XYZ file of N, CA and C in Angstrom:
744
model
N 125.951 -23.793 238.061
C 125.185 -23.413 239.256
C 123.832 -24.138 239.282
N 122.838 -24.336 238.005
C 121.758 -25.036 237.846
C 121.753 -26.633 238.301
N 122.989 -27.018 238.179
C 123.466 -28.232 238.325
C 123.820 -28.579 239.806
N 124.345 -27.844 240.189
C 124.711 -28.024 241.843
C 123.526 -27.514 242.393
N 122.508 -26.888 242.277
C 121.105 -26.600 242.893
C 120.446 -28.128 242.490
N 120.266 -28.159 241.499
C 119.313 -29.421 241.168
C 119.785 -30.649 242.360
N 121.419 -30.832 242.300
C 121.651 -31.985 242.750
C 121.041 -31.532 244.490
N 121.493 -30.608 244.837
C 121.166 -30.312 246.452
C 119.255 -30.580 246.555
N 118.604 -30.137 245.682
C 117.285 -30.059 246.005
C 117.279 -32.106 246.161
N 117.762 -32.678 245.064
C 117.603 -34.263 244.871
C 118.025 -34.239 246.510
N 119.228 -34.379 246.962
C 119.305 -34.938 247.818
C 118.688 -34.461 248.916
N 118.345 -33.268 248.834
C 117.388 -32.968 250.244
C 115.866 -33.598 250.080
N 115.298 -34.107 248.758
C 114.261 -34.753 248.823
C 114.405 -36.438 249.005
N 115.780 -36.453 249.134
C 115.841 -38.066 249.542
C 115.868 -38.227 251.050
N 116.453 -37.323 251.636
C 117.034 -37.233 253.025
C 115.845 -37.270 254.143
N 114.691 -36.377 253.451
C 113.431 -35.961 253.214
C 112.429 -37.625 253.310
N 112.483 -38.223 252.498
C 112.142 -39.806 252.203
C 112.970 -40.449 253.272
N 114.031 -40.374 253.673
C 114.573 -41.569 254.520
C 114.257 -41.444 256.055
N 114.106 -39.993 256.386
C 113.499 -39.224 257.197
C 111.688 -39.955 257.411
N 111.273 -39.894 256.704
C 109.920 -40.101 256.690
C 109.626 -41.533 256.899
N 110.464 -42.668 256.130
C 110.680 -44.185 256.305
C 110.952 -44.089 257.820
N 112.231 -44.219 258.063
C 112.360 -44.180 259.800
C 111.219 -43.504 260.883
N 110.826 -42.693 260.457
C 109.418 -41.888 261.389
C 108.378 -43.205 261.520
N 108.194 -43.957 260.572
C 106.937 -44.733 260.062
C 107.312 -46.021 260.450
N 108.846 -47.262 260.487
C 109.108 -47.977 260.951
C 107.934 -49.076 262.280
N 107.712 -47.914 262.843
C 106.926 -49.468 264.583
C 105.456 -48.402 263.521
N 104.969 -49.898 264.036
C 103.440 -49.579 263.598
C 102.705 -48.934 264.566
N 101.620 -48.982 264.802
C 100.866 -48.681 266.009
C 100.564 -49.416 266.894
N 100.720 -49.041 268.234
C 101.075 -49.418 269.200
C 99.544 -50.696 269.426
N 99.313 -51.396 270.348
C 98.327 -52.207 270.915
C 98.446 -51.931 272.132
N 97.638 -52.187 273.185
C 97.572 -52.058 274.743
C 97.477 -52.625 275.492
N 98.170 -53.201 276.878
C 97.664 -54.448 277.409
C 97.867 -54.411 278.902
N 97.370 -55.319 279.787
C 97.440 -55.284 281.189
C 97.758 -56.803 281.590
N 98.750 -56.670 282.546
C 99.002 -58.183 283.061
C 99.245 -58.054 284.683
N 98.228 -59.216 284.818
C 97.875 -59.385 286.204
C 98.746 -60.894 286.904
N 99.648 -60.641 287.247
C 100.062 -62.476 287.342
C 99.621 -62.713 289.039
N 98.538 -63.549 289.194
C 98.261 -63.759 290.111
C 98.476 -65.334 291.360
N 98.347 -65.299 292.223
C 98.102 -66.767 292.945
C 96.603 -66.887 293.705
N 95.952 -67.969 293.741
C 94.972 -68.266 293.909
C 94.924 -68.311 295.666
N 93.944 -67.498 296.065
C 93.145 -67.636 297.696
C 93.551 -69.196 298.041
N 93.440 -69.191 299.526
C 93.618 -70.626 300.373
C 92.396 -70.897 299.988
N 92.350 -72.374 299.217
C 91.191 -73.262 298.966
C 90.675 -72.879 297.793
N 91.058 -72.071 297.092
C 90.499 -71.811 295.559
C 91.819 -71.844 294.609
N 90.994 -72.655 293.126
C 91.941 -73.222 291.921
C 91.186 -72.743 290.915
N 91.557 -73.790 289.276
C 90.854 -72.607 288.424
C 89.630 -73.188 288.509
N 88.923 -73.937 288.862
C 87.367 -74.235 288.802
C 86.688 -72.843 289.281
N 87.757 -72.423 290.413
C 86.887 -71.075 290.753
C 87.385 -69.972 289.963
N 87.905 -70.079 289.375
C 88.704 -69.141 288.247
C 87.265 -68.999 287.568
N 87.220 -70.087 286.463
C 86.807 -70.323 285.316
C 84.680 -69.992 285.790
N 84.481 -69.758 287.025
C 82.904 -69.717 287.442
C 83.065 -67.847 287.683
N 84.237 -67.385 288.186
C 84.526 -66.122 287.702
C 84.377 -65.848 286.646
N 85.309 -65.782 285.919
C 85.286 -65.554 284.351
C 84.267 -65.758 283.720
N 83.077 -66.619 284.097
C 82.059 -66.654 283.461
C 80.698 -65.696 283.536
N 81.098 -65.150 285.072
C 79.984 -63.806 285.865
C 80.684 -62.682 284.866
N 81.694 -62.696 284.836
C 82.883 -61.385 284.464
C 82.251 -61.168 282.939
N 82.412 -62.433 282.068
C 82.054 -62.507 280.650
C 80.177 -61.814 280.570
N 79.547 -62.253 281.353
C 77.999 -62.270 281.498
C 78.108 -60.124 281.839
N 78.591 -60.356 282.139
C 79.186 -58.420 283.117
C 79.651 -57.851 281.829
N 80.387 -57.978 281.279
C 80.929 -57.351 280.220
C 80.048 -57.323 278.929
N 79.289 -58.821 278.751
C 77.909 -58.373 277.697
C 77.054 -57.402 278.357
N 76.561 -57.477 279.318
C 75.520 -56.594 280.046
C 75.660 -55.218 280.188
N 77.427 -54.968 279.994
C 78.118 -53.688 279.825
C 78.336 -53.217 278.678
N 77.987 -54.017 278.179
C 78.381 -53.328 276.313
C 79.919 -53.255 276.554
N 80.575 -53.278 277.085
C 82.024 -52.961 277.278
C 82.243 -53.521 275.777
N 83.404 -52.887 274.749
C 83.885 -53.993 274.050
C 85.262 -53.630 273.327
N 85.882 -54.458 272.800
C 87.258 -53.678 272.464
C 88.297 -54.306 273.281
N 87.843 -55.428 274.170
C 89.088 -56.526 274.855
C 88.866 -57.125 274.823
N 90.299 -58.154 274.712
C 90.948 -59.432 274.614
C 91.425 -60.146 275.950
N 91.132 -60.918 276.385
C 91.208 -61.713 277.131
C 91.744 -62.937 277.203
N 92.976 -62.822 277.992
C 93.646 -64.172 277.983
C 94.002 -64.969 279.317
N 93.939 -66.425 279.484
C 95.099 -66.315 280.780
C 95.887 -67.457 280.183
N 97.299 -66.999 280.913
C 98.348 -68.076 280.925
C 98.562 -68.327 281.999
N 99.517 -70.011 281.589
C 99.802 -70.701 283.205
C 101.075 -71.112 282.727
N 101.785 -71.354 284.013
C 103.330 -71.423 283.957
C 103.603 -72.795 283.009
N 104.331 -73.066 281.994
C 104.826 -74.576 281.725
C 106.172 -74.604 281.987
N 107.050 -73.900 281.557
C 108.443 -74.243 281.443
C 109.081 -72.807 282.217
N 109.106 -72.179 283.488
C 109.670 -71.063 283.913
C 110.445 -71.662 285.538
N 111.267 -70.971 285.782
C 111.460 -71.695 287.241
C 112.442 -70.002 287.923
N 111.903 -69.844 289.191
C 111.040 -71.370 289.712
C 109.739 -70.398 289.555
N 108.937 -71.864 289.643
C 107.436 -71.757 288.653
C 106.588 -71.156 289.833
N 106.720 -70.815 291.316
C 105.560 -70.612 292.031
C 104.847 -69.512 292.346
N 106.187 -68.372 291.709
C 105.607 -67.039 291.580
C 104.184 -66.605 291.534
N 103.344 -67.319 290.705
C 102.087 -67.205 290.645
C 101.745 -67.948 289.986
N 100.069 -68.005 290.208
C 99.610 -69.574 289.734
C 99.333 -69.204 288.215
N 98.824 -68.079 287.708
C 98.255 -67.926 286.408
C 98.523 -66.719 286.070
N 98.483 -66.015 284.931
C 98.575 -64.689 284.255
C 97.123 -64.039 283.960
N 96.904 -63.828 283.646
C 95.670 -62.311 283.248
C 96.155 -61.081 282.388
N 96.105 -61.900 281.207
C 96.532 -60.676 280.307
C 95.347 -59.853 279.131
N 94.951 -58.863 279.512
C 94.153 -57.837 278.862
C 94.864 -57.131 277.743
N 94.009 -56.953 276.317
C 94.613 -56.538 275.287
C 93.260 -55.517 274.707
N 93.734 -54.598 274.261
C 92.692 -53.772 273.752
C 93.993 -52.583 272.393
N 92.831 -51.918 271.664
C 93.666 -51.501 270.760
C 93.769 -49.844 271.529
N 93.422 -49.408 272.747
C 94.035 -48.036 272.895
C 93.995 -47.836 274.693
N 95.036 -46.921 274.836
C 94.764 -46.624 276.746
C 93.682 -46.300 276.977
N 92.601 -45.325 275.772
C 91.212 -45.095 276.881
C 90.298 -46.555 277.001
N 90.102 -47.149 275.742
C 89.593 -48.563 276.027
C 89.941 -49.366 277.409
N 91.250 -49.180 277.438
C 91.746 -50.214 278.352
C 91.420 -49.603 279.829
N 91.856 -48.217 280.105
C 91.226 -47.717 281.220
C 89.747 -47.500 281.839
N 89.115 -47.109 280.316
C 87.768 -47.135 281.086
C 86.752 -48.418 281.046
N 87.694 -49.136 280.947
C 86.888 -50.626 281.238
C 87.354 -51.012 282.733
N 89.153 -50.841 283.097
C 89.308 -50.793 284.162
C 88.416 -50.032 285.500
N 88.105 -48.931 284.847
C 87.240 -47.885 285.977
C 85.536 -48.365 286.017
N 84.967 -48.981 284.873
C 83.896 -49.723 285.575
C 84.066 -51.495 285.650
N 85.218 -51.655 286.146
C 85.105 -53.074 286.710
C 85.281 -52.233 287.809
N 86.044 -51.592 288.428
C 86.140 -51.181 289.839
C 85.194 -51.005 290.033
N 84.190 -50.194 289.831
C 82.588 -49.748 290.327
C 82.064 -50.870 290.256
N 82.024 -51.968 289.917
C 81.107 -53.315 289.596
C 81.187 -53.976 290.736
N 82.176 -54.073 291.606
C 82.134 -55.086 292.857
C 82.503 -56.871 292.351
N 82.733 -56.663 291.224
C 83.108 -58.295 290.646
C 84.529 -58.543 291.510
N 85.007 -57.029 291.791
C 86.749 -57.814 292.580
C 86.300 -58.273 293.473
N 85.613 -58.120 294.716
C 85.440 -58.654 295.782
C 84.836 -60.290 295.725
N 84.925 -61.071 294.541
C 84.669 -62.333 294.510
C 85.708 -62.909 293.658
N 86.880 -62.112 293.295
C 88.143 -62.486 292.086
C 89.086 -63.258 293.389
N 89.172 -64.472 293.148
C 89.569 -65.684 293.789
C 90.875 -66.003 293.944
N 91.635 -65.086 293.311
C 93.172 -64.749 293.499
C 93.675 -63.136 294.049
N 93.012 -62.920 294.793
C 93.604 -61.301 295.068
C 95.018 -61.184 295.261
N 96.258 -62.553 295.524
C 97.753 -61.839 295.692
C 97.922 -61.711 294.028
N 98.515 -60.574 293.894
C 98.600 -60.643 292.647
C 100.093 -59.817 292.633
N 101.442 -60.345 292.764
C 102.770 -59.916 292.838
C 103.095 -59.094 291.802
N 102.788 -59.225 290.500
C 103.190 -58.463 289.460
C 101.864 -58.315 288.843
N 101.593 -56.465 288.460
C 100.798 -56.087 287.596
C 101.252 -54.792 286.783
N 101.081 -54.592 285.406
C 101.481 -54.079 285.272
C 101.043 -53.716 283.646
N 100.864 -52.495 283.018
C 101.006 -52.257 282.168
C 101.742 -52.383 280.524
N 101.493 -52.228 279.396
C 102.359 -52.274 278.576
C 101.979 -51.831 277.005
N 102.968 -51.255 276.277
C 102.712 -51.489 274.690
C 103.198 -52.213 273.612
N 102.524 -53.061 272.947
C 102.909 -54.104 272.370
C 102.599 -54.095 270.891
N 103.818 -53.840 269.818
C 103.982 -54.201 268.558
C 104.000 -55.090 267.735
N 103.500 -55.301 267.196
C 102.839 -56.941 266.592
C 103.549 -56.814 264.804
N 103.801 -57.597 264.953
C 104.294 -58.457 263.286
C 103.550 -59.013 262.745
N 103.356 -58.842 261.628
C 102.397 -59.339 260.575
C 102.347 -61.181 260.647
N 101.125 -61.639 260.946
C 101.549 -63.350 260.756
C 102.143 -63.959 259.462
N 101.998 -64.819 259.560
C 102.844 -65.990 258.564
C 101.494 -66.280 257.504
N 101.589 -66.388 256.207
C 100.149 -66.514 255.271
C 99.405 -67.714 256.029
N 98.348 -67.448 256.165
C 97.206 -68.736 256.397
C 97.527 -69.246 257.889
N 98.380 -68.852 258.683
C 98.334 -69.283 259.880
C 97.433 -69.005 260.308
N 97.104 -69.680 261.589
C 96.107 -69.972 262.638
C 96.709 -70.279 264.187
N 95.727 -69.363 264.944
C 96.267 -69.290 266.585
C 95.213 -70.658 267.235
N 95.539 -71.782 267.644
C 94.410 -72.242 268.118
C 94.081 -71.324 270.029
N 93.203 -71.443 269.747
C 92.900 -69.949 270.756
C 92.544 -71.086 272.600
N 92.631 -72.320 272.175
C 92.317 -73.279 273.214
C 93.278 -74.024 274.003
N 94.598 -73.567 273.292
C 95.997 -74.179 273.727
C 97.029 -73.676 272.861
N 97.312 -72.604 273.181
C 98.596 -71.833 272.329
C 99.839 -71.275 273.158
N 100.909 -71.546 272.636
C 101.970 -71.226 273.697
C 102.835 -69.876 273.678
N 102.586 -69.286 274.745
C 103.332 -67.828 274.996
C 104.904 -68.206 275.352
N 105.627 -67.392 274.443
C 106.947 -67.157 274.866
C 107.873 -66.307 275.454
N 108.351 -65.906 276.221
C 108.619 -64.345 276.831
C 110.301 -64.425 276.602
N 110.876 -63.466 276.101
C 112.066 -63.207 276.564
C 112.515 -61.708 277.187
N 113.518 -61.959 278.020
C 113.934 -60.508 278.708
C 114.762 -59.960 277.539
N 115.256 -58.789 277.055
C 115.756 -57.966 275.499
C 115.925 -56.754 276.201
N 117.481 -56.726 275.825
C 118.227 -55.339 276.349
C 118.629 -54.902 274.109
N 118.402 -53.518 274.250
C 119.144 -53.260 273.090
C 120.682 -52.654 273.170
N 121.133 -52.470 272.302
C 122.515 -52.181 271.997
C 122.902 -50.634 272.126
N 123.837 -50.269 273.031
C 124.187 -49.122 272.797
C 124.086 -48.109 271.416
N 123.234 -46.969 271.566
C 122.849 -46.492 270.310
C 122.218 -47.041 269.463
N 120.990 -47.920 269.678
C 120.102 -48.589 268.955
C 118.906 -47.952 269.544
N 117.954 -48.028 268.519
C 116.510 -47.461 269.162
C 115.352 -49.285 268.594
N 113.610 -48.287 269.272
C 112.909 -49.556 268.729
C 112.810 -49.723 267.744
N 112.700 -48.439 266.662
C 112.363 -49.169 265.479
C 113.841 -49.818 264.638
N 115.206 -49.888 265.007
C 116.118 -50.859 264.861
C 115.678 -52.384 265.728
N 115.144 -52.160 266.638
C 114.678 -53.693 266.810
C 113.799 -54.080 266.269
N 112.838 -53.515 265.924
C 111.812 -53.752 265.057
C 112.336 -54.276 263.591
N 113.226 -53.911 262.792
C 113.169 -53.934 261.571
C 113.968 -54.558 261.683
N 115.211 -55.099 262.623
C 115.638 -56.539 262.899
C 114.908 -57.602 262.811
N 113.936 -57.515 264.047
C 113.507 -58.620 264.000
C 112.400 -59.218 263.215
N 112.247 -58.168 262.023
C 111.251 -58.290 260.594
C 112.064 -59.088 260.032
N 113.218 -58.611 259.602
C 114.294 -59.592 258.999
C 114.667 -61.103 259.439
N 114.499 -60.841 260.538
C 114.854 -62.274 261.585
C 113.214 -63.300 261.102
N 112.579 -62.650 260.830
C 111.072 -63.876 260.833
C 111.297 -63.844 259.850
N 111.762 -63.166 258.673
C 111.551 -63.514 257.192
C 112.621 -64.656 257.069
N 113.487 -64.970 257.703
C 114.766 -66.015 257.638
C 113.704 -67.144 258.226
N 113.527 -67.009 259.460
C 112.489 -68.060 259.959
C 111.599 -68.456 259.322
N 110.249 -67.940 258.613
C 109.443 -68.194 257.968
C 109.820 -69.046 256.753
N 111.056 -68.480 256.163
C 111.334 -69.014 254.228
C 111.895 -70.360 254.612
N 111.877 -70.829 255.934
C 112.627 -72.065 256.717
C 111.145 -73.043 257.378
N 110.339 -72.301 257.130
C 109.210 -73.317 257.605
C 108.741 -73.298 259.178
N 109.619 -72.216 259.535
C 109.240 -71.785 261.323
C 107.950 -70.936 261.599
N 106.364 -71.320 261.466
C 105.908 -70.345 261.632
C 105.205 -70.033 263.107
N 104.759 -68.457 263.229
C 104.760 -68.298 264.630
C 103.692 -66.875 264.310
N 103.968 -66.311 265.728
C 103.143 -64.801 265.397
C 104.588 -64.114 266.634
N 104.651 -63.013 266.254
C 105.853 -62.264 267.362
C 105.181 -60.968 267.598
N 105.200 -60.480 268.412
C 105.280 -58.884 269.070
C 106.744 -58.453 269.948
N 106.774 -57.061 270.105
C 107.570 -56.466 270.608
C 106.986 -56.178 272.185
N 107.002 -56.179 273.393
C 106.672 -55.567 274.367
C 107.113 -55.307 275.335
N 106.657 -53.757 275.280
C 107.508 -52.513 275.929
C 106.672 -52.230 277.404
N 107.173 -52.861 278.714
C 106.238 -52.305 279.875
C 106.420 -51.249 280.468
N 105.254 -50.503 281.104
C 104.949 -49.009 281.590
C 104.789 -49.106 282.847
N 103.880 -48.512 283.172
C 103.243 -48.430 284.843
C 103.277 -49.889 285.472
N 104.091 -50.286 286.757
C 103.478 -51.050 287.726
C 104.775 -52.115 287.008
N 105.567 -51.773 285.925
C 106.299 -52.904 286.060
C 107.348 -53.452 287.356
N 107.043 -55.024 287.069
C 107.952 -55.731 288.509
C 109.907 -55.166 288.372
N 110.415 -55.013 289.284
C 111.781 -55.093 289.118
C 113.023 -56.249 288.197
N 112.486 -57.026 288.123
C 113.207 -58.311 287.744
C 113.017 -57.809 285.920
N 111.821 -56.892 285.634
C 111.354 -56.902 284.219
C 111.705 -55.853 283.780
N 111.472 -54.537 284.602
C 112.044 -53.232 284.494
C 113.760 -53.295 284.101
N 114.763 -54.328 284.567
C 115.728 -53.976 284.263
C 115.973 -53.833 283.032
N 114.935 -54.353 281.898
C 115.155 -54.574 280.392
C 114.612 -53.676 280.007
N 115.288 -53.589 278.789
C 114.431 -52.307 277.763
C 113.334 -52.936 277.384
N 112.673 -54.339 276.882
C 111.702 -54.827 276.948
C 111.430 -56.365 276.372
N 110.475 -57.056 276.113
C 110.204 -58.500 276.302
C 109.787 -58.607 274.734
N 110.631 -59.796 274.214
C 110.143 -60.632 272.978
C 109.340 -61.762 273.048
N 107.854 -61.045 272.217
C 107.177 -62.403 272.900
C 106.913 -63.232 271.099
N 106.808 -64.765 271.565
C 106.757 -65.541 270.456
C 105.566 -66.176 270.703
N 104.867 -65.989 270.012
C 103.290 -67.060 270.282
C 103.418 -68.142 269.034
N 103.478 -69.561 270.026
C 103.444 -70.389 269.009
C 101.434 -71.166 269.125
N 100.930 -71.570 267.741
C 99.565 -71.629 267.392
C 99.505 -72.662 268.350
N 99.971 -74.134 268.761
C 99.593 -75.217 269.833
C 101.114 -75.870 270.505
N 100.917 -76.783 271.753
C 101.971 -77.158 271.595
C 102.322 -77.908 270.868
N 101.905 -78.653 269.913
C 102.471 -79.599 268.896
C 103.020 -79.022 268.187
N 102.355 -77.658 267.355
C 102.859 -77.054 266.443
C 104.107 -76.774 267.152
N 104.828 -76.144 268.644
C 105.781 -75.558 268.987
C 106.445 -76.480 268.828
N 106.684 -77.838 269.272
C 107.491 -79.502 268.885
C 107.935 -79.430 268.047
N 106.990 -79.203 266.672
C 107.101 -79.235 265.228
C 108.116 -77.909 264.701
N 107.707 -76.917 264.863
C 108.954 -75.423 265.305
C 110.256 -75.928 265.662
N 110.352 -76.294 266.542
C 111.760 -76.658 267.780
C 112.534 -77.924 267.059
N 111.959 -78.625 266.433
C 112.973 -79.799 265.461
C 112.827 -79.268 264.637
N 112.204 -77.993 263.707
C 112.777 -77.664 262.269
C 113.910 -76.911 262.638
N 114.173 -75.611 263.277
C 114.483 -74.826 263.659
C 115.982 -75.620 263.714
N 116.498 -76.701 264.717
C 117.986 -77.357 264.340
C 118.422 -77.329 263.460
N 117.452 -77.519 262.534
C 118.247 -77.535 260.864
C 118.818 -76.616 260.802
N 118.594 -75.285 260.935
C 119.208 -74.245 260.245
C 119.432 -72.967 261.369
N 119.333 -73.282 262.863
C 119.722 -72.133 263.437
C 120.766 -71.742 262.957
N 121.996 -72.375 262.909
C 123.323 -71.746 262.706
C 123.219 -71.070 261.484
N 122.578 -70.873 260.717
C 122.593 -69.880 259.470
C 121.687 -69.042 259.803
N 121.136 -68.604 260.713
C 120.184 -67.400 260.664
C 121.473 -66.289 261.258
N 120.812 -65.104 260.368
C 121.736 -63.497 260.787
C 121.666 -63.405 262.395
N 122.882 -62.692 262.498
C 123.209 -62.891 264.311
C 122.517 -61.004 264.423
N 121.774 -61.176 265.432
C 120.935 -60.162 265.910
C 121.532 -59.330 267.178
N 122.670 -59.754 267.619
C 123.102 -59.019 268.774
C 123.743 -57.929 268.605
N 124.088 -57.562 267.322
C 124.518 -56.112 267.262
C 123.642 -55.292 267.327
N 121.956 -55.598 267.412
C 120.779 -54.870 267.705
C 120.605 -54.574 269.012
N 119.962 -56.196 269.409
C 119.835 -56.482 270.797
C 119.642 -57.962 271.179
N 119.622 -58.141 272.407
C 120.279 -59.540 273.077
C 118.785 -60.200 274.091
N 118.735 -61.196 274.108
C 117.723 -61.534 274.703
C 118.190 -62.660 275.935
N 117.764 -62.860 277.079
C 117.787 -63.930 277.600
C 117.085 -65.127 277.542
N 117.499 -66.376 278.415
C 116.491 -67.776 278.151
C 115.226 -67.263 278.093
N 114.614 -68.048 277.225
C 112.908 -67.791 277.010
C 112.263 -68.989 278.307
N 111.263 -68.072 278.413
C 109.939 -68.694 279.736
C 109.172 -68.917 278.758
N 108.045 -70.180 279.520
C 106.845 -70.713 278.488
C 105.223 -70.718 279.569
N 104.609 -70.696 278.847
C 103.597 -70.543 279.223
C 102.350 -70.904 278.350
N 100.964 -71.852 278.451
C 100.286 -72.386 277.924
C 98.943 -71.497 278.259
N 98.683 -71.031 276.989
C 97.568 -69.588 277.054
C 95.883 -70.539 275.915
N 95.122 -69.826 277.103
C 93.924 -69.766 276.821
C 92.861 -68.666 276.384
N 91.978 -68.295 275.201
C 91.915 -67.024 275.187
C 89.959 -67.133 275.868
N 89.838 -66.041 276.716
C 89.022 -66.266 277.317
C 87.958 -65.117 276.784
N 88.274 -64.258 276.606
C 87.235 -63.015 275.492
C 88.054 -62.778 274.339
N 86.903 -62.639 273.193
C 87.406 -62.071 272.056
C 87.349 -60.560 272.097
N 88.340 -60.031 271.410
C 87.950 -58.652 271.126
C 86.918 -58.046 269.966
N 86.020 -57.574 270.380
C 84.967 -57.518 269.257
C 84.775 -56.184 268.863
């Protein structure tokens, strides 16, 4: 009887542990806003970039701090005219991210933002993977990768997650390095994006480095573990990102 108790307590303290591993799996979340916009009749990014510079001057003067600031522009998506540029906001929580939103509204800076069609905006939470040792993002020309990612019947995130941990450790020990997140959109997502459970994004550090990626990567796709019993992704879109605030 001592013996069949002991063993039941063991295994309820393992069950207990495996329980607790799976709880802990996705890290903590990040926060972000994407604005994909097209530029007013007669304005490009010169008037972008004289924005962004009142906006930057506004945000020291605000103490605001705690966002990241990026924009991307279309390179490789079609068809490409959807909008001229992206606007993607990153902060580490929803109140950061909102109450910066609620005093740009009070500021009156929109009424001089030089792209007001803005077709897709929209919310999101985004899980980030540990980088590659000693990598570096060049923050002046780095390339965003998007894919659309449906998961697998009876799969959750943190099975995509701990897939696609496995999947960079194959990549990496191969000389592919990169930075990846998971992202999951919320409020205001477009239809075309909503149909997915959510977007794999690949940030490669420049485009050379991505060149340099894309001919190692032949060598050995066909031996990397097949990921679709997780989940499935469609063609990847590209996009050439600039980071325009640091998060401080």
């Amino acid at each position: 009887m001592n013996y069949l108790i002991n063993v039941i307590l063991i295994l309820s303290l393992s069950l207990s542990s495996i329980t607790s591993i799976n709880a802990t799996t996705l890290p903590q979340p990040i926060r972000a806003e994407y604005f994909a916009c097209k530029f007013d009749d007669g304005k490009d990014f010169s008037d972008l970039n004289k924005w962004i510079g009142k906006w930057n001057k506004w945000m020291d003067d605000s103490e605001l701090s705690g966002y990241q600031a990026n924009i991307l522009t279309p390179l490789y998506r079609s068809p490409n005219d959807h909008h001229d540029f992206v606007w993607v906001g990153i902060t580490n929580n929803a109140e950061t991210m909102l109450h910066g939103r609620s005093e740009y509204i009070k500021s009156g800076l929109q009424a001089s933002w030089p792209a007001k069609s803005c077709p897709a905006s929209f919310t999101a939470r985004q899980y980030l993977f540990e980088n590659p040792k000693d990598w570096k993002m060049n923050y002046d020309e780095f390339v965003a990768i998007f894919r659309d990612c449906n998961m697998e019947e009876g799969k959750t995130f943190e099975d995509v997650y701990a897939t696609r941990q496995e999947n960079l450790k194959e990549l990496r020990s191969n000389g592919f390095n990169h930075h990846s997140r998971i992202i999951i959109p919320g409020a205001g997502v477009p239809a075309a994006i909503g149909a997915y459970d959510f977007m794999m994004l690949s940030a490669q550090s420049s485009l050379t480095d991505w060149g340099i990626n894309s001919d190692k990567i032949e060598g050995f796709r066909g031996t990397l573990t097949n990921t679709s019993d997780v989940y499935t992704c469609d063609k990847p879109r590209a996009f050439v990102g600039k980071r325009i605030r640091k998060r401080n």
